[in-house]
GROMACS .gro file of C-alpha atoms in nm:
model
  294
    1UNK     CA    1  19.693  10.251   8.614
    2UNK     CA    2  19.336  10.109   8.656
    3UNK     CA    3  19.079  10.222   8.389
    4UNK     CA    4  18.761  10.383   8.484
    5UNK     CA    5  18.439  10.191   8.405
    6UNK     CA    6  18.100  10.350   8.484
    7UNK     CA    7  17.801  10.134   8.569
    8UNK     CA    8  17.458  10.273   8.605
    9UNK     CA    9  17.149  10.098   8.776
   10UNK     CA   10  16.789  10.157   8.707
   11UNK     CA   11  16.692   9.987   9.039
   12UNK     CA   12  16.922   9.877   9.318
   13UNK     CA   13  16.855   9.584   9.529
   14UNK     CA   14  17.015   9.232   9.613
   15UNK     CA   15  16.827   9.097   9.332
   16UNK     CA   16  17.098   9.249   9.108
   17UNK     CA   17  17.373   9.070   9.286
   18UNK     CA   18  17.525   8.924   8.986
   19UNK     CA   19  17.635   9.296   8.877
   20UNK     CA   20  17.687   9.410   9.233
   21UNK     CA   21  17.915   9.104   9.303
   22UNK     CA   22  18.120   9.201   8.983
   23UNK     CA   23  18.192   9.524   9.159
   24UNK     CA   24  18.206   9.427   9.533
   25UNK     CA   25  18.408   9.106   9.482
   26UNK     CA   26  18.694   9.267   9.301
   27UNK     CA   27  18.635   9.096   8.978
   28UNK     CA   28  18.650   9.414   8.765
   29UNK     CA   29  18.972   9.529   8.947
   30UNK     CA   30  19.115   9.183   8.846
   31UNK     CA   31  19.062   9.297   8.478
   32UNK     CA   32  19.225   9.630   8.531
   33UNK     CA   33  18.912   9.842   8.598
   34UNK     CA   34  18.842  10.096   8.852
   35UNK     CA   35  18.457  10.071   8.870
   36UNK     CA   36  18.215  10.328   8.973
   37UNK     CA   37  17.845  10.297   9.000
   38UNK     CA   38  17.541  10.534   9.026
   39UNK     CA   39  17.165  10.528   9.014
   40UNK     CA   40  16.982  10.667   8.714
   41UNK     CA   41  16.843  10.998   8.797
   42UNK     CA   42  16.471  11.035   8.857
   43UNK     CA   43  16.293  11.067   8.535
   44UNK     CA   44  16.594  10.967   8.322
   45UNK     CA   45  16.677  10.617   8.187
   46UNK     CA   46  17.013  10.438   8.244
   47UNK     CA   47  17.011  10.398   7.859
   48UNK     CA   48  17.038  10.783   7.825
   49UNK     CA   49  17.389  10.750   8.007
   50UNK     CA   50  17.484  10.498   7.756
   51UNK     CA   51  17.418  10.720   7.463
   52UNK     CA   52  17.580  11.035   7.603
   53UNK     CA   53  17.903  10.834   7.691
   54UNK     CA   54  17.879  10.892   8.074
   55UNK     CA   55  17.791  10.510   8.136
   56UNK     CA   56  17.948  10.216   7.983
   57UNK     CA   57  17.710   9.937   8.116
   58UNK     CA   58  17.361   9.983   8.238
   59UNK     CA   59  17.127   9.751   8.451
   60UNK     CA   60  16.821   9.737   8.246
   61UNK     CA   61  16.573   9.495   8.094
   62UNK     CA   62  16.519   9.354   7.750
   63UNK     CA   63  16.163   9.490   7.765
   64UNK     CA   64  16.317   9.846   7.742
   65UNK     CA   65  16.393   9.782   7.379
   66UNK     CA   66  16.011   9.745   7.301
   67UNK     CA   67  15.937  10.112   7.351
   68UNK     CA   68  16.135  10.232   7.050
   69UNK     CA   69  16.038   9.930   6.840
   70UNK     CA   70  15.668  10.004   6.909
   71UNK     CA   71  15.734  10.359   6.759
   72UNK     CA   72  15.914  10.205   6.451
   73UNK     CA   73  16.257  10.292   6.573
   74UNK     CA   74  16.565  10.091   6.633
   75UNK     CA   75  16.674  10.058   6.987
   76UNK     CA   76  16.993  10.277   7.053
   77UNK     CA   77  17.129  10.028   7.289
   78UNK     CA   78  17.130   9.642   7.307
   79UNK     CA   79  17.100   9.392   7.595
   80UNK     CA   80  17.405   9.146   7.574
   81UNK     CA   81  17.389   8.949   7.912
   82UNK     CA   82  17.117   8.856   8.167
   83UNK     CA   83  17.120   8.945   8.520
   84UNK     CA   84  16.808   8.760   8.633
   85UNK     CA   85  16.637   8.490   8.423
   86UNK     CA   86  16.321   8.494   8.661
   87UNK     CA   87  16.108   8.769   8.805
   88UNK     CA   88  16.237   8.864   9.160
   89UNK     CA   89  15.923   9.003   9.315
   90UNK     CA   90  15.737   8.835   9.598
   91UNK     CA   91  15.385   8.847   9.756
   92UNK     CA   92  15.396   8.920  10.122
   93UNK     CA   93  15.082   8.869  10.334
   94UNK     CA   94  14.999   9.048  10.658
   95UNK     CA   95  14.914   8.719  10.827
   96UNK     CA   96  15.071   8.369  10.789
   97UNK     CA   97  14.909   8.183  10.495
   98UNK     CA   98  15.078   7.836  10.476
   99UNK     CA   99  14.813   7.720  10.220
  100UNK     CA  100  14.814   8.043  10.004
  101UNK     CA  101  14.691   8.025   9.654
  102UNK     CA  102  14.660   8.325   9.426
  103UNK     CA  103  14.289   8.340   9.424
  104UNK     CA  104  14.324   8.450   9.786
  105UNK     CA  105  14.440   8.795   9.664
  106UNK     CA  106  14.050   8.850   9.591
  107UNK     CA  107  14.001   8.857   9.962
  108UNK     CA  108  14.169   9.188  10.036
  109UNK     CA  109  14.362   9.469   9.889
  110UNK     CA  110  14.708   9.426   9.726
  111UNK     CA  111  14.969   9.700   9.716
  112UNK     CA  112  15.117   9.626   9.373
  113UNK     CA  113  15.453   9.782   9.224
  114UNK     CA  114  15.313   9.988   8.936
  115UNK     CA  115  15.640  10.011   8.733
  116UNK     CA  116  15.581   9.891   8.382
  117UNK     CA  117  15.759   9.551   8.385
  118UNK     CA  118  15.675   9.453   8.736
  119UNK     CA  119  15.307   9.522   8.691
  120UNK     CA  120  15.301   9.329   8.352
  121UNK     CA  121  15.464   9.045   8.521
  122UNK     CA  122  15.214   9.041   8.825
  123UNK     CA  123  14.924   9.048   8.589
  124UNK     CA  124  15.067   8.758   8.395
  125UNK     CA  125  15.147   8.561   8.711
  126UNK     CA  126  14.769   8.598   8.812
  127UNK     CA  127  14.672   8.476   8.461
  128UNK     CA  128  14.917   8.167   8.494
  129UNK     CA  129  14.738   8.079   8.829
  130UNK     CA  130  14.376   8.130   8.703
  131UNK     CA  131  14.299   8.453   8.839
  132UNK     CA  132  14.181   8.754   8.642
  133UNK     CA  133  14.384   9.040   8.778
  134UNK     CA  134  14.085   9.282   8.703
  135UNK     CA  135  13.899   9.109   8.971
  136UNK     CA  136  14.142   9.210   9.228
  137UNK     CA  137  14.155   9.528   9.454
  138UNK     CA  138  14.500   9.655   9.329
  139UNK     CA  139  14.631   9.973   9.507
  140UNK     CA  140  14.910  10.186   9.364
  141UNK     CA  141  15.079  10.330   9.669
  142UNK     CA  142  15.379  10.453   9.478
  143UNK     CA  143  15.687  10.250   9.431
  144UNK     CA  144  15.888  10.464   9.684
  145UNK     CA  145  15.608  10.466   9.945
  146UNK     CA  146  15.429  10.139   9.913
  147UNK     CA  147  15.644   9.965  10.196
  148UNK     CA  148  15.572  10.246  10.443
  149UNK     CA  149  15.212  10.239  10.347
  150UNK     CA  150  15.189   9.854  10.434
  151UNK     CA  151  15.368   9.910  10.758
  152UNK     CA  152  15.119  10.172  10.837
  153UNK     CA  153  14.841   9.930  10.802
  154UNK     CA  154  14.728   9.973  10.429
  155UNK     CA  155  14.650   9.674  10.234
  156UNK     CA  156  14.657   9.288  10.301
  157UNK     CA  157  14.913   9.197  10.065
  158UNK     CA  158  15.209   9.365   9.895
  159UNK     CA  159  15.412   9.292   9.584
  160UNK     CA  160  15.793   9.378   9.626
  161UNK     CA  161  16.130   9.298   9.527
  162UNK     CA  162  16.376   9.156   9.776
  163UNK     CA  163  16.495   9.254  10.029
  164UNK     CA  164  16.182   9.455  10.116
  165UNK     CA  165  15.974   9.132  10.170
  166UNK     CA  166  16.248   8.968  10.392
  167UNK     CA  167  16.274   9.293  10.593
  168UNK     CA  168  15.901   9.285  10.661
  169UNK     CA  169  15.942   8.926  10.775
  170UNK     CA  170  16.231   9.013  10.995
  171UNK     CA  171  16.045   9.303  11.153
  172UNK     CA  172  15.739   9.084  11.236
  173UNK     CA  173  15.507   9.277  10.995
  174UNK     CA  174  15.445   9.030  10.701
  175UNK     CA  175  15.474   8.664  10.591
  176UNK     CA  176  15.604   8.575  10.240
  177UNK     CA  177  15.349   8.356  10.069
  178UNK     CA  178  15.433   8.356   9.702
  179UNK     CA  179  15.700   8.436   9.419
  180UNK     CA  180  15.618   8.576   9.086
  181UNK     CA  181  15.930   8.415   8.944
  182UNK     CA  182  15.801   8.068   9.050
  183UNK     CA  183  15.449   8.142   8.906
  184UNK     CA  184  15.598   8.235   8.563
  185UNK     CA  185  15.925   8.044   8.525
  186UNK     CA  186  16.230   8.135   8.317
  187UNK     CA  187  16.215   8.447   8.110
  188UNK     CA  188  16.426   8.754   7.996
  189UNK     CA  189  16.379   8.976   8.300
  190UNK     CA  190  16.665   9.189   8.388
  191UNK     CA  191  16.980   9.250   8.182
  192UNK     CA  192  17.294   9.438   8.122
  193UNK     CA  193  17.277   9.696   7.826
  194UNK     CA  194  17.550   9.878   7.629
  195UNK     CA  195  17.588  10.038   7.287
  196UNK     CA  196  17.680   9.812   7.004
  197UNK     CA  197  18.000  10.037   6.947
  198UNK     CA  198  18.106   9.961   7.311
  199UNK     CA  199  18.038   9.588   7.278
  200UNK     CA  200  18.289   9.577   6.985
  201UNK     CA  201  18.568   9.695   7.225
  202UNK     CA  202  18.836   9.499   7.416
  203UNK     CA  203  18.691   9.667   7.741
  204UNK     CA  204  18.362   9.482   7.673
  205UNK     CA  205  18.537   9.150   7.649
  206UNK     CA  206  18.722   9.231   7.986
  207UNK     CA  207  18.400   9.323   8.152
  208UNK     CA  208  18.223   9.024   8.031
  209UNK     CA  209  18.501   8.798   8.161
  210UNK     CA  210  18.480   8.952   8.499
  211UNK     CA  211  18.115   8.928   8.487
  212UNK     CA  212  18.099   8.559   8.406
  213UNK     CA  213  18.344   8.489   8.697
  214UNK     CA  214  18.155   8.690   8.947
  215UNK     CA  215  17.825   8.513   8.829
  216UNK     CA  216  17.993   8.165   8.891
  217UNK     CA  217  18.113   8.277   9.224
  218UNK     CA  218  17.765   8.400   9.342
  219UNK     CA  219  17.608   8.076   9.249
  220UNK     CA  220  17.859   7.868   9.418
  221UNK     CA  221  17.911   8.070   9.739
  222UNK     CA  222  17.699   8.049  10.059
  223UNK     CA  223  17.454   8.334  10.091
  224UNK     CA  224  17.613   8.462  10.413
  225UNK     CA  225  17.949   8.496  10.253
  226UNK     CA  226  17.789   8.683   9.961
  227UNK     CA  227  17.608   8.916  10.192
  228UNK     CA  228  17.935   8.970  10.375
  229UNK     CA  229  18.091   9.079  10.041
  230UNK     CA  230  17.813   9.306   9.940
  231UNK     CA  231  17.727   9.440  10.288
  232UNK     CA  232  17.876   9.792  10.221
  233UNK     CA  233  17.632   9.819   9.927
  234UNK     CA  234  17.339   9.792  10.157
  235UNK     CA  235  17.420   9.999  10.475
  236UNK     CA  236  17.048  10.014  10.574
  237UNK     CA  237  16.981   9.624  10.555
  238UNK     CA  238  17.028   9.405  10.849
  239UNK     CA  239  17.293   9.144  10.761
  240UNK     CA  240  17.054   8.858  10.826
  241UNK     CA  241  16.796   8.996  10.594
  242UNK     CA  242  17.047   9.051  10.309
  243UNK     CA  243  17.160   8.686  10.368
  244UNK     CA  244  16.798   8.552  10.354
  245UNK     CA  245  16.738   8.753  10.040
  246UNK     CA  246  17.041   8.623   9.854
  247UNK     CA  247  16.964   8.266   9.971
  248UNK     CA  248  16.604   8.315   9.830
  249UNK     CA  249  16.738   8.419   9.488
  250UNK     CA  250  16.992   8.142   9.469
  251UNK     CA  251  16.722   7.890   9.550
  252UNK     CA  252  16.474   8.051   9.303
  253UNK     CA  253  16.731   8.005   9.028
  254UNK     CA  254  16.724   8.373   8.901
  255UNK     CA  255  17.123   8.352   8.851
  256UNK     CA  256  17.169   8.073   8.609
  257UNK     CA  257  17.528   7.972   8.500
  258UNK     CA  258  17.489   8.092   8.156
  259UNK     CA  259  17.496   8.490   8.100
  260UNK     CA  260  17.339   8.463   7.756
  261UNK     CA  261  16.990   8.611   7.716
  262UNK     CA  262  16.819   8.303   7.531
  263UNK     CA  263  16.573   8.304   7.259
  264UNK     CA  264  16.325   8.092   7.461
  265UNK     CA  265  16.350   8.334   7.764
  266UNK     CA  266  16.294   8.632   7.529
  267UNK     CA  267  15.988   8.467   7.386
  268UNK     CA  268  15.822   8.429   7.731
  269UNK     CA  269  15.884   8.803   7.806
  270UNK     CA  270  15.699   8.868   7.475
  271UNK     CA  271  15.418   8.656   7.599
  272UNK     CA  272  15.408   8.869   7.921
  273UNK     CA  273  15.400   9.196   7.743
  274UNK     CA  274  15.142   9.092   7.484
  275UNK     CA  275  14.909   8.964   7.763
  276UNK     CA  276  14.948   9.306   7.949
  277UNK     CA  277  14.878   9.491   7.620
  278UNK     CA  278  15.200   9.678   7.616
  279UNK     CA  279  15.324   9.580   7.277
  280UNK     CA  280  15.137   9.535   6.945
  281UNK     CA  281  15.341   9.266   6.790
  282UNK     CA  282  15.616   9.017   6.874
  283UNK     CA  283  15.957   9.194   6.824
  284UNK     CA  284  16.261   9.047   6.669
  285UNK     CA  285  16.516   8.888   6.931
  286UNK     CA  286  16.799   9.028   6.712
  287UNK     CA  287  16.662   9.397   6.738
  288UNK     CA  288  16.695   9.379   7.121
  289UNK     CA  289  16.946   9.113   7.217
  290UNK     CA  290  17.325   9.084   7.131
  291UNK     CA  291  17.558   8.819   7.218
  292UNK     CA  292  17.802   8.869   7.507
  293UNK     CA  293  18.138   8.967   7.377
  294UNK     CA  294  18.372   8.658   7.344
   0.00000   0.00000   0.00000
């Protein structure tokens, strides 16, 4: 009899295809699991589900561990594998800009995702490109409403995770001009989190084995085939848009062959959060990151 395994997402998009493919591609079933997945309820962290035992694995980010550490507390969960080793947000312009440079954001208003990590990354990408983000007209249109706001005519640029930018292009309403991931390079962006107790179990080893296989498959498989396998998870997204999104992330190099969250990648994330003024000191790798179960 298959064993139940509960997975919870903080955000859900094609950007998290390494975890989605682990479910959709049957890799967990091959390890004897019957996986289920959910979205973290509004106002509640997926980490809370790990702590009350209702969730085994959560889609999260290493930066989540900075919040308790800033309070002098030990994080109750750890991050044991990466999902993405680059930021997955794009800048979309209302008009074609084949010669786009980041300083062109000064020419208009930019709808920016004001989530903690996305905004910190956007600011750091500006910094890396010689632009003071404080000189920009940044608009907080709400994470859930910014896409519609742009479609309704608000702003000249918009900062979003795929597949939203690819959908805007598909609909003839925008032109993708830049990638935050390209601007910053490799870092510890999104991750799989669990409790240390669960990571010591045989279940954790079986899960990680499935995840490694799914990740290798995702890297090696044409985007159109990946989109076919994941299509049921994105009922509102046109198949062509999903394919283009997956291809963009494959090309960007978000999904590296290794699953480990490396120390150099973690250090860059600390750089980003220090620049954004969200941490007061450089936190220890060992307090946030754990090795994937062997």
